[in-house]
PDB file of C-alpha atoms in Angstrom:
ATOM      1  CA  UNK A 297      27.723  14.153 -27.579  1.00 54.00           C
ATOM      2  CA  UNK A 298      25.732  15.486 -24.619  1.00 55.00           C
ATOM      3  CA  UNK A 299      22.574  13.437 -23.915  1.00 54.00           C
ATOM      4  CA  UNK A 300      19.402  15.201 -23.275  1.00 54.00           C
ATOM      5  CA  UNK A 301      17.155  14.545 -20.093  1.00 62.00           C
ATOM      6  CA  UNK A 302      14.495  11.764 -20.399  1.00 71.00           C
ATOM      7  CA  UNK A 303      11.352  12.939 -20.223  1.00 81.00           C
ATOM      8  CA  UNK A 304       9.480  12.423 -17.046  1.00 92.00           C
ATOM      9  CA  UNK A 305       7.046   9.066 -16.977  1.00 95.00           C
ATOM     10  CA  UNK A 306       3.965   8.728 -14.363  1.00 96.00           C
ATOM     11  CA  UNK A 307       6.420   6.189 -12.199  1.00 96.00           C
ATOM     12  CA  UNK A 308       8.576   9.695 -12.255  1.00 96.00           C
ATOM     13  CA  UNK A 309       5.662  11.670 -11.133  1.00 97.00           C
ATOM     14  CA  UNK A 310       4.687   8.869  -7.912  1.00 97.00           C
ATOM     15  CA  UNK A 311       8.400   8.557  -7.232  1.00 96.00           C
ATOM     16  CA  UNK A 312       8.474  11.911  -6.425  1.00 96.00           C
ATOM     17  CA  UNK A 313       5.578  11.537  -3.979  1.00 96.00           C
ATOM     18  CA  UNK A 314       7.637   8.830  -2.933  1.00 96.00           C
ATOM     19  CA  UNK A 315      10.577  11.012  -2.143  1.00 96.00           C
ATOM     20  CA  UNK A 316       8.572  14.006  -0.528  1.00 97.00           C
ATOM     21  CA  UNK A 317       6.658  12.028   1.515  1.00 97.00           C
ATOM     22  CA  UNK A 318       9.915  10.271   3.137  1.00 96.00           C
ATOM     23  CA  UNK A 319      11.431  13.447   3.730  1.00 97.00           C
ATOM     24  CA  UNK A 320       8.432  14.202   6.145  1.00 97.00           C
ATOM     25  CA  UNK A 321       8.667  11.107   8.188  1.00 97.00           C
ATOM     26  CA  UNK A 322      12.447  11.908   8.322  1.00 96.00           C
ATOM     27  CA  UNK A 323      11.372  15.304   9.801  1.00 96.00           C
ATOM     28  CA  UNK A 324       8.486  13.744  11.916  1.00 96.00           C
ATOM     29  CA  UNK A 325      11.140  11.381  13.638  1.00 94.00           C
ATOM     30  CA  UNK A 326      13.901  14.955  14.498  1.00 93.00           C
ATOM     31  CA  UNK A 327      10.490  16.412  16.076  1.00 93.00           C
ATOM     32  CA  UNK A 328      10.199  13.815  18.036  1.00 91.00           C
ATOM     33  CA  UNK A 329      13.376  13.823  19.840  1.00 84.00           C
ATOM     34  CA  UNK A 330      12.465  17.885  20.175  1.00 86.00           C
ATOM     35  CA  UNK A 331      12.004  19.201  23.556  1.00 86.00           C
ATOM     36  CA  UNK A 332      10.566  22.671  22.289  1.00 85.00           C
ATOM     37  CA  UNK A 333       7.260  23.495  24.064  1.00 87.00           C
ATOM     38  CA  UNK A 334       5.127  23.146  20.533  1.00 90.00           C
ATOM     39  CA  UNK A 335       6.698  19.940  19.226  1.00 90.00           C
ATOM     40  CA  UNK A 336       3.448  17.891  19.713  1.00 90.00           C
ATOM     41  CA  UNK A 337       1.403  20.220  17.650  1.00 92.00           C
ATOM     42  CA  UNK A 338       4.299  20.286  15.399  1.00 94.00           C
ATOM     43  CA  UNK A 339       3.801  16.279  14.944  1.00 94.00           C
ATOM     44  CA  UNK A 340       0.558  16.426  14.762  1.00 94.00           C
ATOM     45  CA  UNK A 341       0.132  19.172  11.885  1.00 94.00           C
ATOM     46  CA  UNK A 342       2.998  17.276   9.993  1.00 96.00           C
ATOM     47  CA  UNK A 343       1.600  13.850  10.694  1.00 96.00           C
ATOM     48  CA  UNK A 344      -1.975  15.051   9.055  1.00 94.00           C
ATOM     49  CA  UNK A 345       0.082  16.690   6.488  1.00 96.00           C
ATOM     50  CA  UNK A 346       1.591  12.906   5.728  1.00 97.00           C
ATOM     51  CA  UNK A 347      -1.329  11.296   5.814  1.00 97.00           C
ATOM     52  CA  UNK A 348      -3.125  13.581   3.243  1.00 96.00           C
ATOM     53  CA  UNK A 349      -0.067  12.961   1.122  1.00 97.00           C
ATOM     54  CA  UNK A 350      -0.389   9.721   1.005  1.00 97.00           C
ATOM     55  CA  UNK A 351      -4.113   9.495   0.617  1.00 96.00           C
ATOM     56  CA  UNK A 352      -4.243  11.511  -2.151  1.00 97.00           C
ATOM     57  CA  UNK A 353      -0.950   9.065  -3.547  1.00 97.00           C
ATOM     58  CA  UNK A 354      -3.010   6.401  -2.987  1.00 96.00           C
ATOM     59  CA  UNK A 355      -6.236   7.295  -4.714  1.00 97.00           C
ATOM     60  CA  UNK A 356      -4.251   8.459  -8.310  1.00 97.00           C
ATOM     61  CA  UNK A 357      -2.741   5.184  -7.894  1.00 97.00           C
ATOM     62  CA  UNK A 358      -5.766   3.403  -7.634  1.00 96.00           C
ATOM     63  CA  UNK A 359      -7.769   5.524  -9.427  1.00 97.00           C
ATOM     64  CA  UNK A 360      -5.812   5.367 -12.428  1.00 97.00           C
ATOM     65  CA  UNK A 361      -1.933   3.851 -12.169  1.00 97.00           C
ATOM     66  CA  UNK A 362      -3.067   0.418 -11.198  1.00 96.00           C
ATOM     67  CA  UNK A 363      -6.206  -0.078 -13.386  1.00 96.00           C
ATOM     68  CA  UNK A 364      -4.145   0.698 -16.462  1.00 96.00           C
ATOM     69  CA  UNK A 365      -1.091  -1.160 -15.642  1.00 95.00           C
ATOM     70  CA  UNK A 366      -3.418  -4.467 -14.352  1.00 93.00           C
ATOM     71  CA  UNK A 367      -4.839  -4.415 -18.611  1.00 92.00           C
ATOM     72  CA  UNK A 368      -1.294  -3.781 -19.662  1.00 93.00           C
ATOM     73  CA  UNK A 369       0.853  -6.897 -17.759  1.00 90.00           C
ATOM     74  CA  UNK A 370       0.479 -10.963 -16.909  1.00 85.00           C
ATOM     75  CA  UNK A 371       1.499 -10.867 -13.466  1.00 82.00           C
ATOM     76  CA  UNK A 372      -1.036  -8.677 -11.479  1.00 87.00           C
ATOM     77  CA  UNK A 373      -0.291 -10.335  -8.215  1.00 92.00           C
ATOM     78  CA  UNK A 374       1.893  -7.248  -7.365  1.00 90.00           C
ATOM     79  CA  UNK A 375      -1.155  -5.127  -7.959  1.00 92.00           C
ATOM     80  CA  UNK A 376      -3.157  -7.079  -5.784  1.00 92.00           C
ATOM     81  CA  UNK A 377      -0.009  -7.217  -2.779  1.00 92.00           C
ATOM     82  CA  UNK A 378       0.217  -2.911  -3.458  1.00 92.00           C
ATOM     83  CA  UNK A 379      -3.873  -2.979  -2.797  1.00 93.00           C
ATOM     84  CA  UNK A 380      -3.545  -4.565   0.222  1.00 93.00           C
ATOM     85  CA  UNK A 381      -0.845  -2.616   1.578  1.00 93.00           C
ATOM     86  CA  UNK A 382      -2.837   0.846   0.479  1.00 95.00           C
ATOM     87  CA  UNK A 383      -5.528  -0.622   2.833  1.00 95.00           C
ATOM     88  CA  UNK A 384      -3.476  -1.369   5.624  1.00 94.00           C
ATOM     89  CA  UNK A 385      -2.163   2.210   5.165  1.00 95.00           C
ATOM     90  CA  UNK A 386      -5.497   3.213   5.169  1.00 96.00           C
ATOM     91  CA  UNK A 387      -6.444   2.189   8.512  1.00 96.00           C
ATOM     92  CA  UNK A 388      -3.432   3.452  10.088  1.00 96.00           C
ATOM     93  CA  UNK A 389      -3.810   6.816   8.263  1.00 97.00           C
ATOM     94  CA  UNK A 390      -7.472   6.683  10.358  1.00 96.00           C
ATOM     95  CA  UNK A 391      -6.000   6.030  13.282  1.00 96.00           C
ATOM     96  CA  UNK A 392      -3.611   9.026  13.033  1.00 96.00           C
ATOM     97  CA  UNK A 393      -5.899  11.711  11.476  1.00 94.00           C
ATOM     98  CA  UNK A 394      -8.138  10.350  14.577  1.00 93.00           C
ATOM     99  CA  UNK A 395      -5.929  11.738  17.296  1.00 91.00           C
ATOM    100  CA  UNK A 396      -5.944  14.168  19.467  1.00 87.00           C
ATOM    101  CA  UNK A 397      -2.629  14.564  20.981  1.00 86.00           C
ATOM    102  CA  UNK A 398       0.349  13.327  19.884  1.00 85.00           C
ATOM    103  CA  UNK A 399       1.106  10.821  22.388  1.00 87.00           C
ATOM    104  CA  UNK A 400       3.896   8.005  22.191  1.00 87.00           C
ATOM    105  CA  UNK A 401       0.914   6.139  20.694  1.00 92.00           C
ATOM    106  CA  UNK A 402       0.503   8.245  18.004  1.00 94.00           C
ATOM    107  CA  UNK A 403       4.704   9.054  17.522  1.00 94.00           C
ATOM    108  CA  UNK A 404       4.411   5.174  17.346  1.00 95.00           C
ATOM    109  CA  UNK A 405       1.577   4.900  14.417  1.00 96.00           C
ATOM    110  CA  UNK A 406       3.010   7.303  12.450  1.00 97.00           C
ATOM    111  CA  UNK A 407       6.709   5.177  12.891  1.00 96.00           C
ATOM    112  CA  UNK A 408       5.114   2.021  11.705  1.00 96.00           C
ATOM    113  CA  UNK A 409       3.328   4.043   8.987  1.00 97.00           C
ATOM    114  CA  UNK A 410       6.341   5.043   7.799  1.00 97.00           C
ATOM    115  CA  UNK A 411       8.475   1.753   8.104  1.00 95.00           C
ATOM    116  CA  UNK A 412       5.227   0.460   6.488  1.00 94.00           C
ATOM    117  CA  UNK A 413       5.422   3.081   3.121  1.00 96.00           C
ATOM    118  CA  UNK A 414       9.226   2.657   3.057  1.00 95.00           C
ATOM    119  CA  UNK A 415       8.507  -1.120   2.296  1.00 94.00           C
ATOM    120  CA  UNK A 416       5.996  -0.077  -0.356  1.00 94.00           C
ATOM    121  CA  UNK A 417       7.868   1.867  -1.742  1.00 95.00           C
ATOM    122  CA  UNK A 418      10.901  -0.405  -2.255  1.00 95.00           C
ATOM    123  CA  UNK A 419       8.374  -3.056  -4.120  1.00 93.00           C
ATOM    124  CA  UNK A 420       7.145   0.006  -6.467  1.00 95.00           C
ATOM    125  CA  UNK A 421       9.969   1.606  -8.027  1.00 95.00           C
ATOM    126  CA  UNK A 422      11.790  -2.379  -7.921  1.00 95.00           C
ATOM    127  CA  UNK A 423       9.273  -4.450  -9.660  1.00 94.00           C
ATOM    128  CA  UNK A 424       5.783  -2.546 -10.251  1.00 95.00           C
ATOM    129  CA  UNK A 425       7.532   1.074 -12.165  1.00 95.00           C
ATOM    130  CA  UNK A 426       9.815  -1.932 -14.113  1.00 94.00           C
ATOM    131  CA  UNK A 427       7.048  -3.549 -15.500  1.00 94.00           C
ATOM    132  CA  UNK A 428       4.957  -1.008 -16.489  1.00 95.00           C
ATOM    133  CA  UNK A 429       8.296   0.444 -18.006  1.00 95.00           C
ATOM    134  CA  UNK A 430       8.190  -2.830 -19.933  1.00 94.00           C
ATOM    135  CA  UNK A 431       4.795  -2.626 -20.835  1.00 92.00           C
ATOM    136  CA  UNK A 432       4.009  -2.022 -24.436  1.00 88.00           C
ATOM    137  CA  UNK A 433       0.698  -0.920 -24.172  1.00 88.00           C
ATOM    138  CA  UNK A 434       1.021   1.895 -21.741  1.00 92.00           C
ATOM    139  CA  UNK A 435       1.460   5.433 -22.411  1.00 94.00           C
ATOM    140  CA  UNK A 436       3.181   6.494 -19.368  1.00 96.00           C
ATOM    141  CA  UNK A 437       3.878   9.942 -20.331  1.00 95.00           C
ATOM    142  CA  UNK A 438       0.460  10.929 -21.201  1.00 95.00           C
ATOM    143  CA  UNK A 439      -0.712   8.900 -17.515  1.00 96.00           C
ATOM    144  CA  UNK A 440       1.602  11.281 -15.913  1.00 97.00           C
ATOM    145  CA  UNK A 441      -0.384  14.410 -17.298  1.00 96.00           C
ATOM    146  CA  UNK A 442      -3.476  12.398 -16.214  1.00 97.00           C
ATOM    147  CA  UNK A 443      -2.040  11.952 -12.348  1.00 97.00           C
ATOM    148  CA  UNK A 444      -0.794  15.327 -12.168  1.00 97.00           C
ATOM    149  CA  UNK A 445      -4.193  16.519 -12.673  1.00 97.00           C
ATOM    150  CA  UNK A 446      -6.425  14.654 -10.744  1.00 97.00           C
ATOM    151  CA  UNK A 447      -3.743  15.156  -7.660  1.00 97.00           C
ATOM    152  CA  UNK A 448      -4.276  18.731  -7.920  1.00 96.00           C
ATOM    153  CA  UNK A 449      -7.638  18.003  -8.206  1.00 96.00           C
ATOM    154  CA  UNK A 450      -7.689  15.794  -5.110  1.00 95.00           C
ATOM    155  CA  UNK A 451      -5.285  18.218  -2.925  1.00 94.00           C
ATOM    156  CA  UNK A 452      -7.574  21.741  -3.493  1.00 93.00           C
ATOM    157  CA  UNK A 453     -10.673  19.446  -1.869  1.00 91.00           C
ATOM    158  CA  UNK A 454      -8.576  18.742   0.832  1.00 84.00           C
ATOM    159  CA  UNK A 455      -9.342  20.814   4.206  1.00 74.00           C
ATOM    160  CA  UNK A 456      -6.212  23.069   5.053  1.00 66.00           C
ATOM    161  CA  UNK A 457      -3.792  21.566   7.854  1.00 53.00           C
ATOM    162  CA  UNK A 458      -4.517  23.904  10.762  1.00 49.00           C
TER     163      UNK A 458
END
């Protein structure tokens, strides 16, 4: 008896962030081993691109993900570790959209940004996206309606990558 498709949850809707967003650093790191003459605008537009990606990630998760899932479990002191590492992201997403030129510097902030969301990522979809799987009291499929709309919401007020 064929099985049909589970229906996609709000960890579905962040994973594929998730996945999107590491297919950019993937093509960040093949520009920078490009020798054609516009490969350091070509970092720099895609780098920006990243970084709104990820800022817009971060606010539906703390906007909304988080806050429900910290009245839904115990053990919030993964929340509180994700938090932190948004912030850290934060500053380094700063330090990129600050730049200029895409110098070894910034090739290099936009590496450890990477390395640094990889990591996140890993803790996410292995412990956070299981326990608010396991938690009774959230309604993940109506939070994924929720998420979808305020990231479109969040992504038309952002100003267009040059």
């Amino acid at each position: 008896m064929p099985t049909t498709p589970r229906q996609k949850d709000a960890c579905d809707l962040l994973d594929a962030d998730h996945k999107a967003v590491k297919k950019m650093f993937k093509d960040f790191e093949g520009l920078c081993g490009s020798r054609a003459r516009n490969a350091a605008q070509l970092r720099l537009d895609l780098a920006k691109e990243i970084c709104t990606e990820l800022t817009v990630h971060a606010q539906i998760e703390e906007e909304i993900f988080y806050p429900a899932l910290r009245d839904a479990i115990k053990e919030t002191d993964l929340l509180a570790e994700a938090e932190v590492e948004h912030q850290t992201a934060k500053d380094l997403i700063a330090q990129i959209e600050g730049a200029l030129q895409a110098d070894e510097q910034f090739d290099a902030r936009v590496k450890v940004l990477g390395e640094y969301i990889d990591h996140h990522v890993k803790e996410e979809r292995n412990e956070i996206f299981t326990k608010a799987r396991a938690a009774r009291k959230l309604d993940l499929f109506a939070m994924r309606e929720q998420l979808q709309q305020r990231k479109e919401e969040l992504m038309e007020a952002q100003p267009a990558v040059a």
